[in-house]
mmCIF file of C-alpha atoms and ligand atoms in Angstrom:
data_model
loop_
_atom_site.group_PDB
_atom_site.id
_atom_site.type_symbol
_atom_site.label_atom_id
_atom_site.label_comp_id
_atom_site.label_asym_id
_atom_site.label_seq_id
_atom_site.Cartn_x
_atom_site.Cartn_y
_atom_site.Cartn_z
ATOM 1 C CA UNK Y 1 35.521 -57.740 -35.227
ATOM 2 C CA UNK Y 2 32.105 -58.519 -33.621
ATOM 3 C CA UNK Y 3 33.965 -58.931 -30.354
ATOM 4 C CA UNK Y 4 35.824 -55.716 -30.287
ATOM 5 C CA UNK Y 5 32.995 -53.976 -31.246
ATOM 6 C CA UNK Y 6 31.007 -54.946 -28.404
ATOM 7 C CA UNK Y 7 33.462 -54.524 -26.296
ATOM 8 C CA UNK Y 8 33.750 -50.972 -27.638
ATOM 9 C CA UNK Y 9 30.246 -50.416 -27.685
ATOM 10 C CA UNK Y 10 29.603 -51.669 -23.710
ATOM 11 C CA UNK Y 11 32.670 -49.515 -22.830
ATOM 12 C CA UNK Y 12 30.925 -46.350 -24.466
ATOM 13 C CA UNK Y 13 30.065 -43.854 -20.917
ATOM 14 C CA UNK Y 14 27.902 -41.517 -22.847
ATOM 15 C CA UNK Y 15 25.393 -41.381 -25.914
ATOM 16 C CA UNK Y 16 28.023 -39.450 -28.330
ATOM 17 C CA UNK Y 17 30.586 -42.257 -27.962
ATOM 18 C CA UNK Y 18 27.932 -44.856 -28.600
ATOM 19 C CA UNK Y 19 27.484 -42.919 -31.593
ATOM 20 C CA UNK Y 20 31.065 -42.688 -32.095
ATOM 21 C CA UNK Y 21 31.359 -46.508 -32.252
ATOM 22 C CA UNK Y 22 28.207 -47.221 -34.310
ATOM 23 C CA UNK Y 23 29.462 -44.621 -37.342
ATOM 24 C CA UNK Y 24 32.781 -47.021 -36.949
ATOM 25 C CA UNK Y 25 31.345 -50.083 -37.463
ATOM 26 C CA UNK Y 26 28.000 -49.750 -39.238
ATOM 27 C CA UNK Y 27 28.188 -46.268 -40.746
ATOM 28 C CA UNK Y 28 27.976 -45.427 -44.255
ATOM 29 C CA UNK Y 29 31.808 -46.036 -44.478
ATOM 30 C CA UNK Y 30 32.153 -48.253 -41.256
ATOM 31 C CA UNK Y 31 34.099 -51.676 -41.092
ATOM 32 C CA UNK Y 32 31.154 -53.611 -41.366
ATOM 33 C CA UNK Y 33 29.417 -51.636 -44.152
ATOM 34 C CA UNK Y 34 32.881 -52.063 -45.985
ATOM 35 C CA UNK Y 35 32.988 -55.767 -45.496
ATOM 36 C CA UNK Y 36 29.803 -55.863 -47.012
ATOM 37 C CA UNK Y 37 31.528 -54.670 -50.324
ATOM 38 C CA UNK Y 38 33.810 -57.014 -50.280
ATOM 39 C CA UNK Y 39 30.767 -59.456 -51.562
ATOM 40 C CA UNK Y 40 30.959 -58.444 -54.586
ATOM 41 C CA UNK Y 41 34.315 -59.911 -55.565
ATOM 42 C CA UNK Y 42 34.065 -63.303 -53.941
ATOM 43 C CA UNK Y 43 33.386 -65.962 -56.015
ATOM 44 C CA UNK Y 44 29.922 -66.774 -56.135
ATOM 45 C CA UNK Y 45 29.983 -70.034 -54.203
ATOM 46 C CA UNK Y 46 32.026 -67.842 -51.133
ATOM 47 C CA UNK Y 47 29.144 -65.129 -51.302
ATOM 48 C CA UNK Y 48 26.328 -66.818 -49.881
ATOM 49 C CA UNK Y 49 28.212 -68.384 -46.204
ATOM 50 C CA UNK Y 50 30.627 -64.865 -45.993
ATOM 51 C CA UNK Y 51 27.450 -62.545 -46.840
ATOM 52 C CA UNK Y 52 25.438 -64.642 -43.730
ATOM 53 C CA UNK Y 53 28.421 -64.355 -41.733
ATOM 54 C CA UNK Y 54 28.727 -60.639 -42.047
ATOM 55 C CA UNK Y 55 25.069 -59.884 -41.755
ATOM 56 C CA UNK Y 56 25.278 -61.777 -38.385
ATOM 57 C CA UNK Y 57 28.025 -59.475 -37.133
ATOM 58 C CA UNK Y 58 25.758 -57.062 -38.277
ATOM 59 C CA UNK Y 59 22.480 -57.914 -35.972
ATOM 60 C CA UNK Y 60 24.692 -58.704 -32.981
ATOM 61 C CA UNK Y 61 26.277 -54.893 -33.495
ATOM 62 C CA UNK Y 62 22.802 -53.385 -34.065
ATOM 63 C CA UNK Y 63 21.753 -55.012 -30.950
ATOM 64 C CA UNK Y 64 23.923 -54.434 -28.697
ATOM 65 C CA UNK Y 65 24.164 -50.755 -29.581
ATOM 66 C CA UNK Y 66 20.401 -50.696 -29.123
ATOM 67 C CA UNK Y 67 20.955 -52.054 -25.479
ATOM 68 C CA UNK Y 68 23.780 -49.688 -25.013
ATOM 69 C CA UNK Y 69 21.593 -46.578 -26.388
ATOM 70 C CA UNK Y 70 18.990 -47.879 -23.778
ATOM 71 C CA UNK Y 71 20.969 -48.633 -20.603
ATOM 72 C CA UNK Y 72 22.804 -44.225 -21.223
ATOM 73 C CA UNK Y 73 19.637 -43.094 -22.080
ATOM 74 C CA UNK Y 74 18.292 -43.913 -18.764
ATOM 75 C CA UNK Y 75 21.161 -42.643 -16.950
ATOM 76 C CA UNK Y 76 21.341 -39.430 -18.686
ATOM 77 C CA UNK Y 77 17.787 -39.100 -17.701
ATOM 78 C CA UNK Y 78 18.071 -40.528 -14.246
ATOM 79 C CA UNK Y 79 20.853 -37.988 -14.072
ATOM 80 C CA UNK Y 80 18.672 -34.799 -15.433
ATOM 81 C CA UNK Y 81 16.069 -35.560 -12.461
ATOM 82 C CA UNK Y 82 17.935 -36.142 -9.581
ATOM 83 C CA UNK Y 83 19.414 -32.482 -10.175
ATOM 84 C CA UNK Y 84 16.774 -31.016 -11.152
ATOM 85 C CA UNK Y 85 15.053 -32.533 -8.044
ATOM 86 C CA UNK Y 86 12.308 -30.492 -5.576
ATOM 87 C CA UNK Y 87 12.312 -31.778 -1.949
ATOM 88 C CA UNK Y 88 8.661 -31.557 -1.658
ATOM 89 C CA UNK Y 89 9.085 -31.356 2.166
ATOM 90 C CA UNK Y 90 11.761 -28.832 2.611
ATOM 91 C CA UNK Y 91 10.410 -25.750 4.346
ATOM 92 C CA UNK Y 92 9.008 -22.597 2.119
ATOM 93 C CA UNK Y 93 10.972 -19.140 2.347
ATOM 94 C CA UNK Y 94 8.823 -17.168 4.447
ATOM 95 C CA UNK Y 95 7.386 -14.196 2.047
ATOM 96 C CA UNK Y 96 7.911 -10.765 4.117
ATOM 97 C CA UNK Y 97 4.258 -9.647 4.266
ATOM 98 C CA UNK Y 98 2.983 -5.996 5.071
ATOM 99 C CA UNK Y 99 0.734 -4.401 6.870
ATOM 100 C CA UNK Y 100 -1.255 -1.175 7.260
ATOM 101 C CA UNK Y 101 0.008 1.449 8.747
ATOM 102 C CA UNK Y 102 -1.409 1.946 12.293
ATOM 103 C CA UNK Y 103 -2.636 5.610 11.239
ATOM 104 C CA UNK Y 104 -4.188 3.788 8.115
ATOM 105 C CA UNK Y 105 -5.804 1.691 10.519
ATOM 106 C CA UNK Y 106 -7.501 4.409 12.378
ATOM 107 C CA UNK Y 107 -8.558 5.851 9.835
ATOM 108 C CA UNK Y 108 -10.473 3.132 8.413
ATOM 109 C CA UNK Y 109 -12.083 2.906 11.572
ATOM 110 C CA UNK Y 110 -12.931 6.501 12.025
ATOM 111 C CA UNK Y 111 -14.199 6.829 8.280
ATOM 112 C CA UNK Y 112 -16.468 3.579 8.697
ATOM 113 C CA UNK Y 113 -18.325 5.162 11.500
ATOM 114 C CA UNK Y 114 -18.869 8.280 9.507
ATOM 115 C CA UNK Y 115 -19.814 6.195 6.107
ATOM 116 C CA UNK Y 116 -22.596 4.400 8.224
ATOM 117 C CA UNK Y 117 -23.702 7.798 8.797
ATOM 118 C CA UNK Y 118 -24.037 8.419 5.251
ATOM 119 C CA UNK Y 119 -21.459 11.107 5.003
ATOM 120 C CA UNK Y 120 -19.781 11.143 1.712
ATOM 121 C CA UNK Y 121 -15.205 10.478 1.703
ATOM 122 C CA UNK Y 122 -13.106 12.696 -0.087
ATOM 123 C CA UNK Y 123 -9.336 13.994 -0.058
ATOM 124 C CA UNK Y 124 -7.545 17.012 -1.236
ATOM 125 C CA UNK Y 125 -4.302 18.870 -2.104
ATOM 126 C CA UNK Y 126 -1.725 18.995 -0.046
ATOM 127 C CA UNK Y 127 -0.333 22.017 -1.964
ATOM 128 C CA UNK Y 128 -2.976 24.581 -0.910
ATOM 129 C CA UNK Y 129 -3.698 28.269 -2.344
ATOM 130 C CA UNK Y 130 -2.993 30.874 0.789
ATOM 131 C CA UNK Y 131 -6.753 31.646 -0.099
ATOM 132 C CA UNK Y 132 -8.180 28.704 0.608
ATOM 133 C CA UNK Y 133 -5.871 27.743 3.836
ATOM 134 C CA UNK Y 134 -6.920 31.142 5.454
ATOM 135 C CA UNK Y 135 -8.398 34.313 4.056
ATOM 136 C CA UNK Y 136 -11.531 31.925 3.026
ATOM 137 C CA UNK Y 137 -11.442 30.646 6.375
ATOM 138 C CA UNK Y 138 -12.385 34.284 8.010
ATOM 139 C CA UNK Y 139 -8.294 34.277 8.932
ATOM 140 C CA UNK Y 140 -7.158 37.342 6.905
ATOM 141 C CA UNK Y 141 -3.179 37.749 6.316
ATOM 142 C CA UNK Y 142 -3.287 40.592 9.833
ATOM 143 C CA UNK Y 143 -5.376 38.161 12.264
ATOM 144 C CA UNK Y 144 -3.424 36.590 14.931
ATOM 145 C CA UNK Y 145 -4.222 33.105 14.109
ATOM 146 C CA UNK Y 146 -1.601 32.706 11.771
ATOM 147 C CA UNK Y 147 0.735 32.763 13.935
ATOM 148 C CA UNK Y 148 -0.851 29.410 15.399
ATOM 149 C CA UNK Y 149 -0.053 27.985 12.631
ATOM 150 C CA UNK Y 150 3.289 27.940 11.381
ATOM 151 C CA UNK Y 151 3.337 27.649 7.484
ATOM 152 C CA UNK Y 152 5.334 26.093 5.012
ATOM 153 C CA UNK Y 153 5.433 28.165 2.320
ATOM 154 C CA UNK Y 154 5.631 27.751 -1.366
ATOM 155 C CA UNK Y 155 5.932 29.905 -3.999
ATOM 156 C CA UNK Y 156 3.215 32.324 -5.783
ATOM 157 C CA UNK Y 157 0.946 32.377 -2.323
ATOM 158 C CA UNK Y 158 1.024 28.436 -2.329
ATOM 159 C CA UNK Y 159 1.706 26.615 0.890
ATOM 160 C CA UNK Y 160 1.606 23.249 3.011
ATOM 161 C CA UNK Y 161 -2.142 22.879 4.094
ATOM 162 C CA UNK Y 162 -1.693 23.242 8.000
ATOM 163 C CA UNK Y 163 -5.093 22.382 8.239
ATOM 164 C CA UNK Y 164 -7.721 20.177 6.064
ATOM 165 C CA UNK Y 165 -10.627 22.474 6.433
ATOM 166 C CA UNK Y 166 -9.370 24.396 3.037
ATOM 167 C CA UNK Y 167 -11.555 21.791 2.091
ATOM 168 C CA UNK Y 168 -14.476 22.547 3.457
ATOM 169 C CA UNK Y 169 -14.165 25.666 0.937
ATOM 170 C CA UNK Y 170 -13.346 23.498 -1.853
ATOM 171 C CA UNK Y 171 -15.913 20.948 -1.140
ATOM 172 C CA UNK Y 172 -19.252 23.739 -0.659
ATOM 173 C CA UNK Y 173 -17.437 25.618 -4.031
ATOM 174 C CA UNK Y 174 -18.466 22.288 -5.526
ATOM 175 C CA UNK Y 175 -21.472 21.025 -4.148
ATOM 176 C CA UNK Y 176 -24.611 22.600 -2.655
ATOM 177 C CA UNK Y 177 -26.138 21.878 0.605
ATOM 178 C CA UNK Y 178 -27.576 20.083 2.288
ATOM 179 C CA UNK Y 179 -23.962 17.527 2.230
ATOM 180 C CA UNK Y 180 -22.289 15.672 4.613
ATOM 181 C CA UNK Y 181 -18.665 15.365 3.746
ATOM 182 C CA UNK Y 182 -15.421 14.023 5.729
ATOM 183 C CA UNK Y 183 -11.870 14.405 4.347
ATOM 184 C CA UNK Y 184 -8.537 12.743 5.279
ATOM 185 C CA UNK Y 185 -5.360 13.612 4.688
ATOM 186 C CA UNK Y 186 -1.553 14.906 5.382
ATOM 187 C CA UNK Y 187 -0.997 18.163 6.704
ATOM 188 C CA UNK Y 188 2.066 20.104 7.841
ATOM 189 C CA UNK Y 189 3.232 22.817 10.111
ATOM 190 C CA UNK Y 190 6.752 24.600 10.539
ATOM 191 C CA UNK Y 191 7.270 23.497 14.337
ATOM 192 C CA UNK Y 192 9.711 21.856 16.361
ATOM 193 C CA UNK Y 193 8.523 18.452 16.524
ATOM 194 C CA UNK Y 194 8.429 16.349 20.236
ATOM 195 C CA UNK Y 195 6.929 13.455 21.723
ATOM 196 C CA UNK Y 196 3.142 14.330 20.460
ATOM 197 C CA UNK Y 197 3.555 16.782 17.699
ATOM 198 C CA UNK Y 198 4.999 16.037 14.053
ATOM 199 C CA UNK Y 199 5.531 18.414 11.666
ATOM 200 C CA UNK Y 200 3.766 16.183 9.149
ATOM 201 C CA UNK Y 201 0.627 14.545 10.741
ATOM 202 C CA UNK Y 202 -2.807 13.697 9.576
ATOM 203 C CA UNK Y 203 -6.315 15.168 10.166
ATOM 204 C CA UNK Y 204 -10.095 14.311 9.709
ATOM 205 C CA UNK Y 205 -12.069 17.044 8.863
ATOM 206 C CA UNK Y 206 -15.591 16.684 9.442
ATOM 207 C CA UNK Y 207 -18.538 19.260 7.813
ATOM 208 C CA UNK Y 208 -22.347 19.166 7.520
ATOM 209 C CA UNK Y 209 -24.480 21.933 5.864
ATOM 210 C CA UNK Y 210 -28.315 22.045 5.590
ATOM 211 C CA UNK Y 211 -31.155 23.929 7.547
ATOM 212 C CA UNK Y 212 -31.587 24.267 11.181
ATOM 213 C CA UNK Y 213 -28.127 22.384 12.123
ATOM 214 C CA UNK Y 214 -27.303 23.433 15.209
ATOM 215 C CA UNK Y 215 -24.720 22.645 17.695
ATOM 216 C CA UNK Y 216 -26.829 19.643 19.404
ATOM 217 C CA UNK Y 217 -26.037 17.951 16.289
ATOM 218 C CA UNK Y 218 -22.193 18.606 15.960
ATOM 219 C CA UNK Y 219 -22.344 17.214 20.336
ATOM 220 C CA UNK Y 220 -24.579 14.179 18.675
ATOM 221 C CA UNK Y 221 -22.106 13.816 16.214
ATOM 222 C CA UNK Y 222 -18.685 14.123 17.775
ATOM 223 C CA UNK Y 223 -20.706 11.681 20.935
ATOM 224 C CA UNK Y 224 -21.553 8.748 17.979
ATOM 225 C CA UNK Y 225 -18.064 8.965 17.017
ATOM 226 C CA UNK Y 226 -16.330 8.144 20.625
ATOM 227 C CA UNK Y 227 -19.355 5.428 20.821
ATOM 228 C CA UNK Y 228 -18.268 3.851 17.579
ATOM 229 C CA UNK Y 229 -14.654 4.155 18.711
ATOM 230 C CA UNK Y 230 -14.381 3.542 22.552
ATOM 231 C CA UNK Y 231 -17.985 1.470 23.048
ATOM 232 C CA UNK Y 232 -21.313 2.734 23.988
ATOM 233 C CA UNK Y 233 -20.530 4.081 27.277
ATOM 234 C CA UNK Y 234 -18.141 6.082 25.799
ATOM 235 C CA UNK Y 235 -18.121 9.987 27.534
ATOM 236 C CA UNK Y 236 -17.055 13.236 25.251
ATOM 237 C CA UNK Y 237 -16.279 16.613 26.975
ATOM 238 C CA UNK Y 238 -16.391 20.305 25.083
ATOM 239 C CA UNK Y 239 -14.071 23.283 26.049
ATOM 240 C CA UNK Y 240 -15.229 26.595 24.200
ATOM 241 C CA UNK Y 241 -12.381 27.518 22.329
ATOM 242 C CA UNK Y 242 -11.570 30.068 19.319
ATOM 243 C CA UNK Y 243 -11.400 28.982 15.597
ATOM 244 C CA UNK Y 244 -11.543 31.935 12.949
ATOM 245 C CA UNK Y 245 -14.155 29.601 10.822
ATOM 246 C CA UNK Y 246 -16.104 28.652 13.573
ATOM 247 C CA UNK Y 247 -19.006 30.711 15.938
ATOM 248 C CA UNK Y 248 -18.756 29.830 18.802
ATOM 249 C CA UNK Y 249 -15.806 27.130 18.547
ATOM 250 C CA UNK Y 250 -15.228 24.050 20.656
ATOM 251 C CA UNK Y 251 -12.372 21.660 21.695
ATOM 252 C CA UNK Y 252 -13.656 18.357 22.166
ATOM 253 C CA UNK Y 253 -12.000 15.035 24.142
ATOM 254 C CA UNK Y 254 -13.007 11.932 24.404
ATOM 255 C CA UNK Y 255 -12.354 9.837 27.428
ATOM 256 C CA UNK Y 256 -10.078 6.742 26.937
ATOM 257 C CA UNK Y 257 -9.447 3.694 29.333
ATOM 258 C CA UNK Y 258 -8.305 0.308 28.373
ATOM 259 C CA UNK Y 259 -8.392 -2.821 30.220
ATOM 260 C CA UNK Y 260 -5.359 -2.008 32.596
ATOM 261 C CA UNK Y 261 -7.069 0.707 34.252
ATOM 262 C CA UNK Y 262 -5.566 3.607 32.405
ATOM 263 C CA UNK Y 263 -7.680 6.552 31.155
ATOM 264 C CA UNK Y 264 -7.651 9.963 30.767
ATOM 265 C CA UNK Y 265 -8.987 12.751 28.712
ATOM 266 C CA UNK Y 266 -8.051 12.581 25.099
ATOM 267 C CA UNK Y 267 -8.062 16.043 23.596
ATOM 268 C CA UNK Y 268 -8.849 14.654 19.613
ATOM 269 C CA UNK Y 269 -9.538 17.900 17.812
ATOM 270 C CA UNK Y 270 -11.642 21.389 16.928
ATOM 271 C CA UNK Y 271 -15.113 22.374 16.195
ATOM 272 C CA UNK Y 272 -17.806 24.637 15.817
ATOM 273 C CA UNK Y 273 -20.417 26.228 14.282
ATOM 274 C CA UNK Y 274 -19.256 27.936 10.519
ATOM 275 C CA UNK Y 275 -19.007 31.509 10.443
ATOM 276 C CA UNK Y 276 -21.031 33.301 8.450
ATOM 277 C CA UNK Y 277 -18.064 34.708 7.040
ATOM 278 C CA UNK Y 278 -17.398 31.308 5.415
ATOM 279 C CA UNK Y 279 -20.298 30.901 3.513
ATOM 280 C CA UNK Y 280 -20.236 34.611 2.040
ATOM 281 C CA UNK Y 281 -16.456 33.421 1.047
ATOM 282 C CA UNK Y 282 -17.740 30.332 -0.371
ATOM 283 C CA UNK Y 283 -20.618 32.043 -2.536
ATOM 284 C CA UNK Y 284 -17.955 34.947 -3.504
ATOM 285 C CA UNK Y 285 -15.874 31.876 -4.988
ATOM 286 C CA UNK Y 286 -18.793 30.671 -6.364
ATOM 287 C CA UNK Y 287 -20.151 33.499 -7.930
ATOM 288 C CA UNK Y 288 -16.785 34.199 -10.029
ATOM 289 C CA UNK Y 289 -17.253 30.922 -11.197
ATOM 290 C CA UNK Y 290 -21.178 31.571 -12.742
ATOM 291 C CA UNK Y 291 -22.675 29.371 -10.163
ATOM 292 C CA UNK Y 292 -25.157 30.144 -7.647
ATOM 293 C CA UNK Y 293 -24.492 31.873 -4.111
ATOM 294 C CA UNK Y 294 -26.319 28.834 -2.242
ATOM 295 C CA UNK Y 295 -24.697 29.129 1.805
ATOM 296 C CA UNK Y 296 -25.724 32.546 3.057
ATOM 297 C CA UNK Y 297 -28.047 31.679 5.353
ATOM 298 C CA UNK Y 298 -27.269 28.448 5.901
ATOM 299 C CA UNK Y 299 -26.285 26.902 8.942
ATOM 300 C CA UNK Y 300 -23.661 24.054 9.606
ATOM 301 C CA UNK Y 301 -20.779 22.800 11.683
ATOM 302 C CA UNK Y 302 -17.178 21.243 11.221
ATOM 303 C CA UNK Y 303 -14.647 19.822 13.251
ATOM 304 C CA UNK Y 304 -10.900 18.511 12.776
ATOM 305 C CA UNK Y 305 -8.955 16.350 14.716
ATOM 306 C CA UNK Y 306 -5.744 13.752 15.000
ATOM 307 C CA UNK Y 307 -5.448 10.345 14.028
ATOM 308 C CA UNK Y 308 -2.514 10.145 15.487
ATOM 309 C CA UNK Y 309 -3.344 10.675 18.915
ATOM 310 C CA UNK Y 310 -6.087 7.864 19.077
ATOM 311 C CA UNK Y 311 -3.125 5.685 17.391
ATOM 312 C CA UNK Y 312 -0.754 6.547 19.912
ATOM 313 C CA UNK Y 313 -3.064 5.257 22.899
ATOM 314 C CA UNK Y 314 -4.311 2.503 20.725
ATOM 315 C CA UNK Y 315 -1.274 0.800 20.192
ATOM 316 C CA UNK Y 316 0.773 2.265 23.325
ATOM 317 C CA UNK Y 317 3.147 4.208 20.898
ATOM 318 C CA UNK Y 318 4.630 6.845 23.468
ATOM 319 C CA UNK Y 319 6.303 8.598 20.983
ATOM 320 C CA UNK Y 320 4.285 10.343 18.170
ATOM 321 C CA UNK Y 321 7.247 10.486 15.673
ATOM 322 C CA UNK Y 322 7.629 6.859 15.632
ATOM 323 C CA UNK Y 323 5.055 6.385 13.151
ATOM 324 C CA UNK Y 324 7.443 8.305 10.325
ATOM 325 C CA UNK Y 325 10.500 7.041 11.279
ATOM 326 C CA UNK Y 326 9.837 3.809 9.347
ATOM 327 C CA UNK Y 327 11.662 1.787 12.072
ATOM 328 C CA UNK Y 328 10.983 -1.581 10.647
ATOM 329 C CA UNK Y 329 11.247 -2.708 14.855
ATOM 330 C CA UNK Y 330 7.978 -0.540 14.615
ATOM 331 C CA UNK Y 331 6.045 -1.173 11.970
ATOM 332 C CA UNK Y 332 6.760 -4.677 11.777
ATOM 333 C CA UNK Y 333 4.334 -5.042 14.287
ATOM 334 C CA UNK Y 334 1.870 -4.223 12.505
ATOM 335 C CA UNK Y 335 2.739 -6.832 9.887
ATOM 336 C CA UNK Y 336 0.021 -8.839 8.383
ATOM 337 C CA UNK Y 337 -2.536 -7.099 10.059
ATOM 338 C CA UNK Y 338 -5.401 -5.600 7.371
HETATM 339 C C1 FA5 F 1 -7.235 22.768 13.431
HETATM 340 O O1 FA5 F 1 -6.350 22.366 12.690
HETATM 341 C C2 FA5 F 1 -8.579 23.123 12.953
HETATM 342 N N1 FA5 F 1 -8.571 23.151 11.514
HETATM 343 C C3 FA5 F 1 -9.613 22.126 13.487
HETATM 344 C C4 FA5 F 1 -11.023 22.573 13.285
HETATM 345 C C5 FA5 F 1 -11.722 22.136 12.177
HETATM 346 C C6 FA5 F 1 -11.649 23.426 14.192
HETATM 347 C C7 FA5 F 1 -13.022 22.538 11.979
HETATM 348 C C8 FA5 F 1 -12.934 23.840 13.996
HETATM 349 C C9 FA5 F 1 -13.630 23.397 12.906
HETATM 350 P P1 FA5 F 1 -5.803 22.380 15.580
HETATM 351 O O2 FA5 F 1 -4.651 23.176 15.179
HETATM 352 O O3 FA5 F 1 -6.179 22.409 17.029
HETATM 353 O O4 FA5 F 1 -7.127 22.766 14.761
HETATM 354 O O5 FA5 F 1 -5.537 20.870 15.184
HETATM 355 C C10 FA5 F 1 -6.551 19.896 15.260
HETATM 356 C C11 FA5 F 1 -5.981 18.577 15.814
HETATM 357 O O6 FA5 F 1 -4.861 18.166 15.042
HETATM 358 C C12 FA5 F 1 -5.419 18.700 17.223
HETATM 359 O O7 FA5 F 1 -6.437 18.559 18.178
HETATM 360 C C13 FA5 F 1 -4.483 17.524 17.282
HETATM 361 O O8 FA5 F 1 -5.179 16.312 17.483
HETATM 362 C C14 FA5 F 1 -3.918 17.508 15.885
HETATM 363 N N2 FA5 F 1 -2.641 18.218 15.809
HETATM 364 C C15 FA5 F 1 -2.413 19.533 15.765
HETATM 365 N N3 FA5 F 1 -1.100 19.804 15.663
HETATM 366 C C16 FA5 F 1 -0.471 18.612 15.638
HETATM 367 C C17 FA5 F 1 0.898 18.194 15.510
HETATM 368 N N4 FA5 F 1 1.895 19.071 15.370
HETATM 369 N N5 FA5 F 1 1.168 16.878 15.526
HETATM 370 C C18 FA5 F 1 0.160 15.971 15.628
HETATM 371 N N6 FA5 F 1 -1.134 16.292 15.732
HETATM 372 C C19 FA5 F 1 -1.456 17.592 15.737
#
């Protein structure tokens, strides 16, 4: 019996037929265990040799199902960790990382010139009132500069901002000079869309109230900006031009060359003196909200331009509309970079 056992036991390939085998032999009703009550009805002399001989069978069962238990045990675990194994020196999956968006990029760069200057940041709704877009901006629903600016419109006399400077209105409702405030954001405009204009685009509005500021300082200004942007020899050019909310009004350009010998003008944006009009709008809003009529009198400037047209010359983009396409041959250039 001893031998077959072992041969059963060494034989067992896993841990349940080890276990199989040792309930056969030395389990509560195994051959073995049965043997052992056989004792009982020897005659006494017989007990003593037969009971040694069984309990022999016994040890030599117990220990070679203790080897046995050993030897699968490390198998079964050998087993586990080789397929559960991590090559260490296998290359990692790249993770796809982003990026911010070029106009993102410019912006950061145009708002941290105007932060050092201690102007304040803010944003606004995209979703405008009619009022604030143009009657508070001296353009009444008659004057021709609507038509410059094609609107999307909403319902209840709610539109698209085509501009940011409804924000200028918003911003003086709320605060009283002197301030120096510059907004970003989207803004749209019902027009056919080509190689530099989007119906969707971006703008930074810029506006500074307090006494005796006068056009030197919007020049000073819009001049510190190309410095910060293009280098201190940058150059800066004003056009007169004609803004509603402005008296007198200004296009400004700021002259661009990179290191392959290109330059040219870059016409960036508006600006101006506010109109008096303005103000009086601004303290009319005011008023019907209890607070004081503060601007009449005062004296200020704002301008506006595109992000995207410092972007486009930046980065070499020809087309403006490739920024919103979200051509990941595009943008993934700009991957990675913060
Ligand atoms: C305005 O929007 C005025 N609100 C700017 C202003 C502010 C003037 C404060 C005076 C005082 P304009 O329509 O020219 O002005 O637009 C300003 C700039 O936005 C342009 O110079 C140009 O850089 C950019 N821009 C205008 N239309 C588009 C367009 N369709 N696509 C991309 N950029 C545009």
């Amino acid at each position: 019996m001893q031998h077959e056992a072992i041969t059963e036991i060494q034989a067992a390939q896993t841990l349940d037929d080890l276990q199989g085998v040792k309930t056969r032999y030395v389990g509560k009703s195994g051959l073995v265990t049965k043997e052992l009550g056989t004792l009982g009805r020897l005659p006494p002399e017989e007990r003593k040799a037969r009971g040694a001989e069984i309990n022999a069978v016994r040890q030599a069962i117990d220990a070679a199902l203790t080897e046995r238990e050993g030897v699968l045990k490390r198998a079964a675990l050998d087993a586990k960790l080789s397929s559960e194994a991590i090559d260490v020196t296998l290359p990692g999956l790249g993770l796809p990382s982003g990026g911010l968006h070029p106009i993102n990029r410019v912006y950061d760069e145009l708002i941290g010139i105007y932060e050092r200057l201690g102007y304040a940041v803010v944003e606004g709704p995209e979703v405008e009132d009619e009022h604030y877009n143009f009657e508070a901006l001296n353009v009444p629903w008659y004057h021709p500069a609507r038509d410059l600016q094609d609107t999307f419109w909403l319902e209840d006399g709610r539109l698209l901002r085509t501009h940011t400077s409804p924000m200028q209105i918003r911003y003086m409702v709320e605060h009283e000079p002197a301030l120096k405030v510059v907004v970003r954001g989207k803004v749209y405009r019902y027009e056919a869309t080509d190689a530099t204009h989007e119906s969707m685009f971006h703008q930074l509005e810029g506006l500074v109230v307090g006494e005796g500021i006068s056009m030197a300082d919007l020049k000073g200004t819009i001049a510190e900006m190309a410095r910060g942007l293009y280098g201190a020899s940058a150059k800066v050019r004003f056009q007169p031009s004609y803004y509603p909310f402005v008296e007198p009004g200004a296009d400004f350009a700021v002259w661009w060359e990179n290191p392959r010998g290109e330059s040219k003008w870059l016409e960036l944006g508006g600006c101006g003196m506010i109109h008096p009009n303005v103000f009086k709008a601004v303290d009319d809003l005011r008023e019907a909200q209890g607070k004081a009529r503060v601007y009449e009198g005062q004296t200020g400037f704002a301008f506006g331009l595109g992000p995207e047209r410092i972007a486009m010359l930046k980065y070499g983009v020809p087309d403006i509309r490739y920024f919103y396409a979200n051509d990941p041959r595009v943008l993934g250039q700009f991957r990675g970079e913060l």
